[in-house]
Amino acid sequence: MEKFFITTPIYYANDNPHIGHAYTTVKADILARWARSRGKKVFFSTGMDEHGAKIQKKAGEEGKDPQKFVDEISAVFQNLWKDLDISYDGFIRTSDETHKNAVRSALNNLYEKGAIYKGKYEGLYCSGCEQFLVKSQLSDGKCPDHQKEPEIVTEENYLLKMSEFGEELEKKIKSDELKITPRTRKNEILSFLEKHKLEDISISRPKEKVSWGIPLPFDENHTVYVWLDAFLNYLTVLGWDGGGGVPDFFPPDLQLMGKDILRVHATIWPALLAHLGLPLPKELYVHGHILSGGRKMSKTLGNAIPPSELLGEYGADALRYYLARKISSFEDGDMTREGFKNVYNADLANGLGNLTARIMKMSEQYFEGEKIEIKNEELPEDYRKFMDNSEVNRAADVVWDLIAELDSHIQKTEPFKVVKEDREKAKEILKYLVSGLSRVAVMLAPFLPETAGKITEAIEGNKMPESLFSRKE
Ligand SMILES: [Zn+2]
């Protein structure tokens, strides 16, 4: 059986989930469900990145022990994924004992091999982050989180050798052996690699500065740099123990991420794998960010929309639908409460909801307990193509084209009039409509699992479904 390993990044446990986390995770879930429906053996992983200075600081401000702090945040994320019907196979937390042990043994191996060495590290330090940044993390020379230029600071640290990988990495990205999607992002990385030589990076911090982290096994006065700890989640989630051998399902077939973390994933992560003698991921898939009214969502601007709020009012499938269809696969998307409500009414309540109710009401009346033969056709070629290319918004367009087609078929054929003159003819029309609706349900299943299930059930029982969409204001 063909295997398929898909990952989201692990999310930093310094705050509650925002809509961007929901976007990446829903998209991964749709693709995981699609792969399963094509008969692949899937491992879908997500999780939490729980160490580092920022969390230590935030926990301190709230007077909490960092472990308790991340326990609480992780529980909020896990509940959200449950409410959003996320079908992950592995949820990794970097404060898990098994993860920490694997990281320590991997670090030992790297140190023994000479891939990690002690040195003076002169680097770009952001006092807001309380950590060193590498050039690849900066945007316009500034820390993307704090919008300020980092200062140059020297510290005694452990470093990971990176410089020897530059050329090989460039080749692999160019040839798509390590594929970066979309092409514009691939070109961005290639031009970055052409201009900058890869530099060895600091992989530790003195313990007195960052105590909330995994101590280096060969020098307990240092804790491991949070990125290194985080990257290894893609291995430990599969049960890898940090030793030799490639775990089942590795390497990842598809790694989803926002554009802000592409560079570290396209440089540090492959270098780390090369040192460990492990294969590189097959594809890094980069999506845009979600804005609100054209601006970045933030608490200070007051334009952030917490996913839990939309879930409570509209339900999981409505939020899954919006994220899947209304956010373009590669560009930044936009989301406002007003826009969400309009889309909900037009496409779901009045669109899919009404169509299903109309067809099933007629079917229930005309067939009265008779079994309807449904024609099972192949899924449309373009739908399959878009799903295989991970362009879920365009695949969803194909579904809604079919919904529109069924709508106009009702207008054209008017079965509700035909039935008064010729019942058999009306039944023929309904057969066509119910078969179409059944196909809609199959195509919807990865996107709106609950709704697709209700439609299928209604067709099987030849009965009007209960209202598919009901909003709780
Ligand atoms: Zn910063």
Short mmCIF file of C-alpha atoms and ligand atoms in Angstrom, two decimals:
data_model
loop_
_atom_site.label_atom_id
_atom_site.label_comp_id
_atom_site.label_asym_id
_atom_site.label_seq_id
_atom_site.Cartn_x
_atom_site.Cartn_y
_atom_site.Cartn_z
CA MET A 1 0.00 0.00 0.00
CA GLU A 2 1.30 3.43 -0.93
CA LYS A 3 2.29 5.49 2.10
CA PHE A 4 1.70 9.18 2.61
CA PHE A 5 3.21 11.25 5.42
CA ILE A 6 1.81 14.75 5.73
CA THR A 7 2.76 17.30 8.39
CA THR A 8 1.74 20.67 9.71
CA PRO A 9 4.38 22.65 11.56
CA ILE A 10 4.15 22.22 15.29
CA TYR A 11 2.63 25.35 16.75
CA TYR A 12 4.39 27.54 19.27
CA ALA A 13 2.66 27.17 22.63
CA ASN A 14 2.93 30.79 23.75
CA ASP A 15 -0.67 31.73 22.99
CA ASN A 16 -4.09 30.37 22.04
CA PRO A 17 -4.66 29.19 18.47
CA HIS A 18 -5.47 31.77 15.82
CA ILE A 19 -7.09 31.42 12.42
CA GLY A 20 -3.76 30.80 10.67
CA HIS A 21 -3.21 27.65 12.73
CA ALA A 22 -6.72 26.51 11.81
CA TYR A 23 -6.04 27.18 8.13
CA THR A 24 -2.90 25.06 7.88
CA THR A 25 -4.41 22.25 9.93
CA VAL A 26 -7.72 22.13 8.03
CA LYS A 27 -5.86 22.09 4.75
CA ALA A 28 -3.65 19.23 5.91
CA ASP A 29 -6.72 17.38 7.15
CA ILE A 30 -8.46 17.71 3.77
CA LEU A 31 -5.39 16.34 1.99
CA ALA A 32 -4.99 13.52 4.51
CA ARG A 33 -8.64 12.50 4.08
CA TRP A 34 -8.24 12.67 0.31
CA ALA A 35 -5.15 10.45 0.39
CA ARG A 36 -6.98 7.91 2.59
CA SER A 37 -9.92 7.88 0.18
CA ARG A 38 -7.48 7.03 -2.62
CA GLY A 39 -6.38 3.97 -0.70
CA LYS A 40 -3.10 5.34 0.67
CA LYS A 41 -1.80 4.51 4.11
CA VAL A 42 -1.62 7.92 5.73
CA PHE A 43 0.22 9.38 8.67
CA PHE A 44 -0.89 12.93 9.40
CA SER A 45 1.03 14.72 12.13
CA THR A 46 0.64 17.95 14.02
CA GLY A 47 1.59 19.10 17.49
CA MET A 48 3.09 21.72 19.76
CA ASP A 49 6.47 23.44 19.98
CA GLU A 50 6.76 24.01 23.72
CA HIS A 51 10.24 25.19 24.65
CA GLY A 52 12.21 28.42 24.49
CA ALA A 53 12.67 31.86 25.93
CA LYS A 54 9.35 33.29 24.81
CA ILE A 55 7.36 30.62 26.61
CA GLN A 56 9.55 30.84 29.69
CA LYS A 57 8.89 34.57 29.79
CA LYS A 58 5.16 34.36 29.18
CA ALA A 59 4.71 31.64 31.80
CA GLY A 60 6.68 33.78 34.24
CA GLU A 61 4.45 36.78 33.60
CA GLU A 62 1.42 34.65 34.42
CA GLY A 63 3.13 33.23 37.49
CA LYS A 64 2.98 29.71 36.12
CA ASP A 65 5.42 26.90 35.84
CA PRO A 66 6.30 26.60 32.11
CA GLN A 67 5.16 22.97 31.97
CA LYS A 68 1.76 23.85 33.39
CA PHE A 69 1.55 26.78 30.99
CA VAL A 70 2.19 24.65 27.91
CA ASP A 71 -0.09 21.87 29.20
CA GLU A 72 -2.95 24.35 29.22
CA ILE A 73 -2.23 25.81 25.79
CA SER A 74 -1.77 22.36 24.25
CA ALA A 75 -5.13 21.28 25.64
CA VAL A 76 -6.77 24.30 23.98
CA PHE A 77 -5.22 23.35 20.63
CA GLN A 78 -6.24 19.72 20.97
CA ASN A 79 -9.82 20.67 21.80
CA LEU A 80 -9.94 22.96 18.81
CA TRP A 81 -8.76 20.15 16.52
CA LYS A 82 -11.41 17.86 17.97
CA ASP A 83 -14.11 20.46 17.37
CA LEU A 84 -12.83 21.04 13.83
CA ASP A 85 -12.91 17.29 13.00
CA ILE A 86 -9.16 17.09 12.43
CA SER A 87 -8.20 13.47 11.73
CA TYR A 88 -4.54 13.53 12.77
CA ASP A 89 -2.67 10.29 13.40
CA GLY A 90 0.03 11.75 15.62
CA PHE A 91 0.10 14.70 17.99
CA ILE A 92 3.58 15.47 19.24
CA ARG A 93 4.53 17.78 22.09
CA THR A 94 8.17 18.73 22.42
CA SER A 95 7.90 18.52 26.21
CA ASP A 96 7.01 14.80 25.91
CA GLU A 97 9.63 12.62 27.60
CA THR A 98 10.03 10.41 24.52
CA HIS A 99 10.66 13.44 22.32
CA LYS A 100 13.21 14.92 24.76
CA ASN A 101 15.08 11.62 25.03
CA ALA A 102 15.23 11.21 21.25
CA VAL A 103 16.51 14.77 20.82
CA ARG A 104 19.22 14.17 23.39
CA SER A 105 20.41 11.00 21.74
CA ALA A 106 20.37 12.65 18.30
CA LEU A 107 22.44 15.54 19.72
CA ASN A 108 24.93 13.08 21.17
CA ASN A 109 25.35 11.42 17.78
CA LEU A 110 25.82 14.76 16.06
CA TYR A 111 28.38 15.85 18.64
CA GLU A 112 30.34 12.62 18.34
CA LYS A 113 30.37 12.97 14.55
CA GLY A 114 31.70 16.50 14.84
CA ALA A 115 28.60 18.02 13.25
CA ILE A 116 28.16 20.02 16.45
CA TYR A 117 31.13 21.84 17.93
CA LYS A 118 31.80 24.42 20.62
CA GLY A 119 32.67 27.87 19.46
CA LYS A 120 32.24 31.56 19.89
CA TYR A 121 29.09 32.57 18.19
CA GLU A 122 28.73 36.08 16.96
CA GLY A 123 25.20 36.49 15.81
CA LEU A 124 22.14 38.60 15.36
CA TYR A 125 20.34 38.77 18.63
CA CYS A 126 16.78 40.00 19.03
CA SER A 127 16.15 41.17 22.57
CA GLY A 128 12.41 40.87 21.96
CA CYS A 129 12.74 37.19 21.13
CA GLU A 130 15.61 36.78 23.59
CA GLN A 131 17.33 34.64 21.03
CA PHE A 132 19.68 34.62 18.09
CA LEU A 133 18.14 34.81 14.68
CA VAL A 134 19.72 33.62 11.48
CA LYS A 135 19.67 35.84 8.42
CA SER A 136 17.20 33.50 6.82
CA GLN A 137 14.64 34.40 9.49
CA LEU A 138 14.81 38.15 8.97
CA SER A 139 12.56 40.11 6.72
CA ASP A 140 14.08 43.35 5.41
CA GLY A 141 16.85 42.94 7.96
CA LYS A 142 14.38 42.99 10.86
CA CYS A 143 12.98 40.45 13.26
CA PRO A 144 9.60 39.61 11.71
CA ASP A 145 7.95 39.38 15.14
CA HIS A 146 9.35 42.56 16.63
CA GLN A 147 9.92 44.69 13.56
CA LYS A 148 13.31 45.78 14.80
CA GLU A 149 16.86 45.17 13.71
CA PRO A 150 18.70 42.61 15.82
CA GLU A 151 21.98 43.60 17.54
CA ILE A 152 25.28 41.79 17.12
CA VAL A 153 26.08 39.77 20.24
CA THR A 154 28.86 37.28 20.98
CA GLU A 155 28.25 34.27 23.18
CA GLU A 156 29.99 30.98 23.84
CA ASN A 157 27.77 28.42 22.20
CA TYR A 158 27.53 25.16 20.36
CA LEU A 159 27.21 25.41 16.61
CA LEU A 160 25.86 23.16 13.89
CA LYS A 161 27.86 22.90 10.67
CA MET A 162 25.81 24.23 7.80
CA SER A 163 28.28 25.74 5.35
CA GLU A 164 29.19 22.49 3.62
CA PHE A 165 25.60 21.91 2.46
CA GLY A 166 24.90 25.03 0.47
CA GLU A 167 25.78 23.75 -2.98
CA GLU A 168 24.18 20.35 -2.64
CA LEU A 169 21.02 21.89 -1.25
CA GLU A 170 20.80 24.30 -4.15
CA LYS A 171 21.06 21.38 -6.59
CA LYS A 172 18.37 19.38 -4.84
CA ILE A 173 15.98 22.30 -4.78
CA LYS A 174 16.66 23.17 -8.41
CA SER A 175 15.98 19.61 -9.57
CA ASP A 176 12.84 19.32 -7.38
CA GLU A 177 14.36 16.42 -5.50
CA LEU A 178 13.38 18.70 -2.63
CA LYS A 179 10.36 20.29 -4.20
CA ILE A 180 9.20 23.71 -3.05
CA THR A 181 5.67 24.68 -4.04
CA PRO A 182 4.72 27.17 -5.44
CA ARG A 183 7.43 27.99 -7.96
CA THR A 184 7.68 31.62 -6.78
CA ARG A 185 8.75 30.40 -3.32
CA LYS A 186 11.21 27.95 -4.84
CA ASN A 187 12.81 30.79 -6.78
CA GLU A 188 12.94 32.93 -3.65
CA ILE A 189 14.93 30.24 -1.83
CA LEU A 190 17.21 29.65 -4.80
CA SER A 191 18.07 33.32 -5.10
CA PHE A 192 18.65 33.45 -1.33
CA LEU A 193 21.06 30.52 -1.59
CA GLU A 194 22.85 32.13 -4.51
CA LYS A 195 23.40 35.37 -2.59
CA HIS A 196 24.17 34.05 0.90
CA LYS A 197 26.55 31.33 1.86
CA LEU A 198 24.98 29.10 4.50
CA GLU A 199 26.50 29.89 7.88
CA ASP A 200 26.96 27.56 10.83
CA ILE A 201 24.19 28.26 13.30
CA SER A 202 24.13 28.43 17.06
CA ILE A 203 22.17 25.50 18.42
CA SER A 204 22.38 26.18 22.14
CA ARG A 205 21.87 28.88 24.74
CA PRO A 206 23.48 29.16 28.15
CA LYS A 207 21.15 27.64 30.69
CA GLU A 208 21.09 30.77 32.85
CA LYS A 209 19.55 32.64 29.90
CA VAL A 210 17.15 29.99 28.66
CA SER A 211 16.38 27.32 31.21
CA TRP A 212 13.13 26.11 29.62
CA GLY A 213 14.57 23.75 27.07
CA ILE A 214 16.30 20.44 26.58
CA PRO A 215 19.79 20.41 28.17
CA LEU A 216 22.58 19.34 25.82
CA PRO A 217 23.54 15.80 26.84
CA PHE A 218 27.27 16.60 26.58
CA ASP A 219 27.06 19.97 28.36
CA GLU A 220 24.21 20.46 30.79
CA ASN A 221 24.98 24.17 31.12
CA HIS A 222 23.40 24.72 27.72
CA THR A 223 19.89 24.13 26.42
CA VAL A 224 19.15 23.28 22.83
CA TYR A 225 18.01 25.95 20.39
CA VAL A 226 14.26 25.76 20.01
CA TRP A 227 14.25 25.30 16.21
CA LEU A 228 16.41 22.21 16.35
CA ASP A 229 14.19 20.74 19.02
CA ALA A 230 11.16 21.61 16.89
CA PHE A 231 12.38 20.15 13.59
CA LEU A 232 13.01 16.78 15.16
CA ASN A 233 9.27 16.50 15.90
CA TYR A 234 8.79 15.31 12.32
CA LEU A 235 10.81 12.24 13.31
CA THR A 236 9.85 11.71 16.92
CA VAL A 237 6.14 11.78 16.05
CA LEU A 238 6.84 8.54 14.15
CA GLY A 239 8.43 6.95 17.19
CA TRP A 240 12.04 7.66 16.17
CA ASP A 241 14.40 7.38 19.14
CA GLY A 242 17.25 9.55 17.88
CA GLY A 243 19.45 6.63 16.88
CA GLY A 244 20.19 5.14 13.48
CA GLY A 245 17.56 3.81 11.12
CA VAL A 246 14.79 5.47 9.16
CA PRO A 247 11.41 5.36 10.88
CA ASP A 248 8.36 4.02 9.04
CA PHE A 249 6.67 6.69 6.89
CA PHE A 250 9.78 8.90 6.76
CA PRO A 251 10.55 11.09 4.81
CA PRO A 252 7.48 13.35 4.67
CA ASP A 253 5.66 13.47 1.36
CA LEU A 254 4.15 16.87 2.03
CA GLN A 255 5.04 19.47 4.64
CA LEU A 256 2.66 22.41 4.89
CA MET A 257 3.82 25.74 6.25
CA GLY A 258 3.32 29.49 6.14
CA LYS A 259 5.78 31.58 4.16
CA ASP A 260 7.41 32.97 7.32
CA ILE A 261 9.00 29.63 8.19
CA LEU A 262 9.96 28.41 4.72
CA ARG A 263 13.58 29.55 4.86
CA VAL A 264 14.44 27.67 8.03
CA HIS A 265 12.63 24.61 6.68
CA ALA A 266 14.56 24.85 3.42
CA THR A 267 17.98 25.31 5.05
CA ILE A 268 18.38 24.17 8.68
CA TRP A 269 15.99 21.22 8.41
CA PRO A 270 17.65 19.58 5.37
CA ALA A 271 21.12 20.21 6.81
CA LEU A 272 20.08 18.52 10.02
CA LEU A 273 18.75 15.52 8.10
CA ALA A 274 21.91 15.28 6.02
CA HIS A 275 24.00 15.18 9.23
CA LEU A 276 21.74 12.47 10.61
CA GLY A 277 22.01 10.45 7.38
CA LEU A 278 18.27 10.66 6.78
CA PRO A 279 16.41 11.36 3.52
CA LEU A 280 15.05 14.84 2.79
CA PRO A 281 11.34 15.63 2.63
CA LYS A 282 9.79 15.34 -0.82
CA GLU A 283 7.84 18.57 -0.84
CA LEU A 284 7.59 21.77 1.16
CA TYR A 285 4.28 23.41 0.42
CA VAL A 286 4.00 27.09 1.27
CA HIS A 287 0.76 28.96 1.74
CA GLY A 288 0.05 32.62 2.38
CA HIS A 289 -1.24 34.28 5.51
CA ILE A 290 -4.79 35.24 6.37
CA LEU A 291 -5.43 38.94 6.70
CA SER A 292 -8.51 40.73 7.89
CA GLY A 293 -9.69 43.73 5.92
CA GLY A 294 -6.28 43.79 4.22
CA ARG A 295 -4.31 43.96 7.48
CA LYS A 296 -2.53 41.40 9.55
CA MET A 297 -4.85 40.02 12.24
CA SER A 298 -3.78 41.10 15.67
CA LYS A 299 -5.14 41.58 19.12
CA THR A 300 -3.96 45.18 19.21
CA LEU A 301 -5.77 46.04 15.96
CA GLY A 302 -8.83 44.23 17.28
CA ASN A 303 -9.40 42.49 13.94
CA ALA A 304 -8.44 38.99 15.03
CA ILE A 305 -11.18 36.40 14.66
CA PRO A 306 -10.68 33.52 17.09
CA PRO A 307 -11.50 30.21 15.41
CA SER A 308 -13.49 29.12 18.47
CA GLU A 309 -15.88 32.04 17.98
CA LEU A 310 -16.75 31.02 14.40
CA LEU A 311 -16.99 27.37 15.40
CA GLY A 312 -19.46 28.14 18.16
CA GLU A 313 -21.70 30.15 15.90
CA TYR A 314 -21.47 28.31 12.57
CA GLY A 315 -20.07 24.84 13.26
CA ALA A 316 -16.99 22.99 12.05
CA ASP A 317 -17.97 22.45 8.43
CA ALA A 318 -18.70 26.13 7.84
CA LEU A 319 -15.24 27.13 9.05
CA ARG A 320 -13.61 24.27 7.14
CA TYR A 321 -15.46 25.39 4.02
CA TYR A 322 -14.39 29.01 4.27
CA LEU A 323 -10.75 28.15 4.86
CA ALA A 324 -10.66 25.56 2.09
CA ARG A 325 -12.45 27.50 -0.61
CA LYS A 326 -12.13 31.19 0.09
CA ILE A 327 -8.43 31.35 0.86
CA SER A 328 -6.31 30.96 -2.25
CA SER A 329 -3.75 28.16 -2.04
CA PHE A 330 -0.66 30.31 -2.35
CA GLU A 331 -1.53 34.00 -1.90
CA ASP A 332 -2.55 35.85 1.22
CA GLY A 333 -6.26 35.49 1.91
CA ASP A 334 -8.71 37.76 3.64
CA MET A 335 -11.32 37.07 6.26
CA THR A 336 -13.81 39.31 8.04
CA ARG A 337 -16.84 38.41 10.13
CA GLU A 338 -19.14 40.06 7.59
CA GLY A 339 -17.53 38.23 4.66
CA PHE A 340 -17.74 34.93 6.51
CA LYS A 341 -21.43 35.39 7.18
CA ASN A 342 -22.15 36.24 3.54
CA VAL A 343 -20.29 33.20 2.28
CA TYR A 344 -22.06 31.00 4.82
CA ASN A 345 -25.47 32.20 3.70
CA ALA A 346 -24.82 32.16 -0.03
CA ASP A 347 -22.82 28.97 -0.47
CA LEU A 348 -23.88 26.76 2.41
CA ALA A 349 -27.29 27.63 3.87
CA ASN A 350 -28.90 28.88 0.63
CA GLY A 351 -26.60 27.00 -1.73
CA LEU A 352 -25.78 23.44 -0.79
CA GLY A 353 -28.36 23.31 2.03
CA ASN A 354 -31.29 24.39 -0.12
CA LEU A 355 -30.31 22.26 -3.08
CA THR A 356 -30.11 19.14 -0.93
CA ALA A 357 -33.45 19.88 0.72
CA ARG A 358 -35.18 20.48 -2.64
CA ILE A 359 -33.86 17.37 -4.32
CA MET A 360 -34.49 15.09 -1.37
CA LYS A 361 -37.99 16.44 -0.79
CA MET A 362 -39.00 15.65 -4.37
CA SER A 363 -37.24 12.32 -4.27
CA GLU A 364 -39.00 11.34 -1.05
CA GLN A 365 -42.39 12.19 -2.56
CA TYR A 366 -41.93 10.71 -6.04
CA PHE A 367 -40.27 7.46 -5.08
CA GLU A 368 -42.19 6.72 -1.86
CA GLY A 369 -40.05 3.97 -0.43
CA GLU A 370 -38.77 2.66 -3.78
CA LYS A 371 -35.06 2.16 -4.13
CA ILE A 372 -33.34 4.68 -6.41
CA GLU A 373 -30.54 3.42 -8.58
CA ILE A 374 -27.66 5.83 -8.36
CA LYS A 375 -25.17 6.06 -11.16
CA ASN A 376 -21.67 6.00 -9.70
CA GLU A 377 -19.45 7.93 -12.02
CA GLU A 378 -15.74 8.61 -11.82
CA LEU A 379 -14.91 11.82 -10.02
CA PRO A 380 -14.28 14.70 -12.43
CA GLU A 381 -10.76 14.75 -13.80
CA ASP A 382 -10.08 18.35 -12.79
CA TYR A 383 -11.25 17.74 -9.23
CA ARG A 384 -8.81 14.84 -8.89
CA LYS A 385 -6.01 16.84 -10.46
CA PHE A 386 -6.48 19.78 -8.10
CA MET A 387 -6.65 17.52 -5.05
CA ASP A 388 -3.49 15.70 -6.13
CA ASN A 389 -1.78 19.09 -6.51
CA SER A 390 -2.99 20.15 -3.06
CA GLU A 391 -4.98 23.03 -4.56
CA VAL A 392 -7.98 22.47 -2.37
CA ASN A 393 -9.66 25.79 -3.17
CA ARG A 394 -9.78 24.97 -6.86
CA ALA A 395 -11.02 21.44 -6.17
CA ALA A 396 -13.81 22.97 -4.08
CA ASP A 397 -14.66 25.24 -7.02
CA VAL A 398 -15.32 22.12 -9.09
CA VAL A 399 -17.75 20.84 -6.44
CA TRP A 400 -19.63 24.13 -6.39
CA ASP A 401 -19.76 24.15 -10.20
CA LEU A 402 -21.58 20.84 -9.99
CA ILE A 403 -23.91 22.25 -7.32
CA ALA A 404 -24.73 25.16 -9.65
CA GLU A 405 -25.27 22.75 -12.53
CA LEU A 406 -27.76 20.69 -10.50
CA ASP A 407 -29.55 23.89 -9.50
CA SER A 408 -29.97 24.97 -13.08
CA HIS A 409 -31.04 21.46 -14.10
CA ILE A 410 -34.00 21.84 -11.71
CA GLN A 411 -34.88 25.23 -13.23
CA LYS A 412 -34.70 23.84 -16.75
CA THR A 413 -36.55 20.56 -16.29
CA GLU A 414 -39.06 21.63 -13.61
CA PRO A 415 -39.71 18.13 -12.23
CA PHE A 416 -42.24 19.60 -9.76
CA LYS A 417 -44.44 20.50 -12.77
CA VAL A 418 -43.64 17.38 -14.80
CA VAL A 419 -44.78 15.11 -11.95
CA LYS A 420 -48.38 16.29 -12.34
CA GLU A 421 -48.50 15.00 -15.93
CA ASP A 422 -45.93 12.22 -16.07
CA ARG A 423 -44.70 10.68 -12.86
CA GLU A 424 -42.22 8.31 -14.54
CA LYS A 425 -40.57 11.16 -16.37
CA ALA A 426 -40.26 13.14 -13.15
CA LYS A 427 -38.63 10.13 -11.53
CA GLU A 428 -36.06 9.98 -14.33
CA ILE A 429 -35.17 13.62 -13.70
CA LEU A 430 -34.85 12.93 -9.99
CA LYS A 431 -32.57 9.96 -10.63
CA TYR A 432 -30.22 12.32 -12.41
CA LEU A 433 -30.40 14.88 -9.61
CA VAL A 434 -29.93 12.38 -6.77
CA SER A 435 -26.98 10.79 -8.59
CA GLY A 436 -25.43 14.23 -8.96
CA LEU A 437 -26.02 14.99 -5.30
CA SER A 438 -24.43 11.71 -4.37
CA ARG A 439 -21.34 12.68 -6.35
CA VAL A 440 -21.32 16.04 -4.57
CA ALA A 441 -21.30 14.17 -1.25
CA VAL A 442 -18.33 12.02 -2.29
CA MET A 443 -16.34 15.05 -3.41
CA LEU A 444 -17.30 16.99 -0.29
CA ALA A 445 -16.23 14.26 2.11
CA PRO A 446 -12.63 15.47 2.60
CA PHE A 447 -13.84 19.07 3.01
CA LEU A 448 -17.06 18.82 5.02
CA PRO A 449 -17.05 15.33 6.52
CA GLU A 450 -20.13 15.81 8.70
CA THR A 451 -22.26 17.40 5.98
CA ALA A 452 -21.18 14.84 3.39
CA GLY A 453 -22.20 12.08 5.81
CA LYS A 454 -25.65 13.63 6.34
CA ILE A 455 -26.24 13.92 2.59
CA THR A 456 -25.19 10.32 1.98
CA GLU A 457 -27.45 9.14 4.77
CA ALA A 458 -30.38 11.13 3.35
CA ILE A 459 -29.85 9.56 -0.07
CA GLU A 460 -29.59 6.06 1.33
CA GLY A 461 -32.81 6.44 3.30
CA ASN A 462 -34.45 8.52 0.53
CA LYS A 463 -35.48 11.10 3.09
CA MET A 464 -35.19 14.81 3.58
CA PRO A 465 -32.18 15.42 5.84
CA GLU A 466 -32.47 17.54 8.93
CA SER A 467 -31.28 21.04 8.20
CA LEU A 468 -27.64 20.75 7.06
CA PHE A 469 -26.64 24.16 8.31
CA SER A 470 -28.05 25.90 11.32
CA ARG A 471 -26.47 28.92 12.83
CA LYS A 472 -26.46 29.60 16.55
CA GLU A 473 -26.55 33.34 16.96
ZN ZN B 1 12.27 39.33 17.82
#
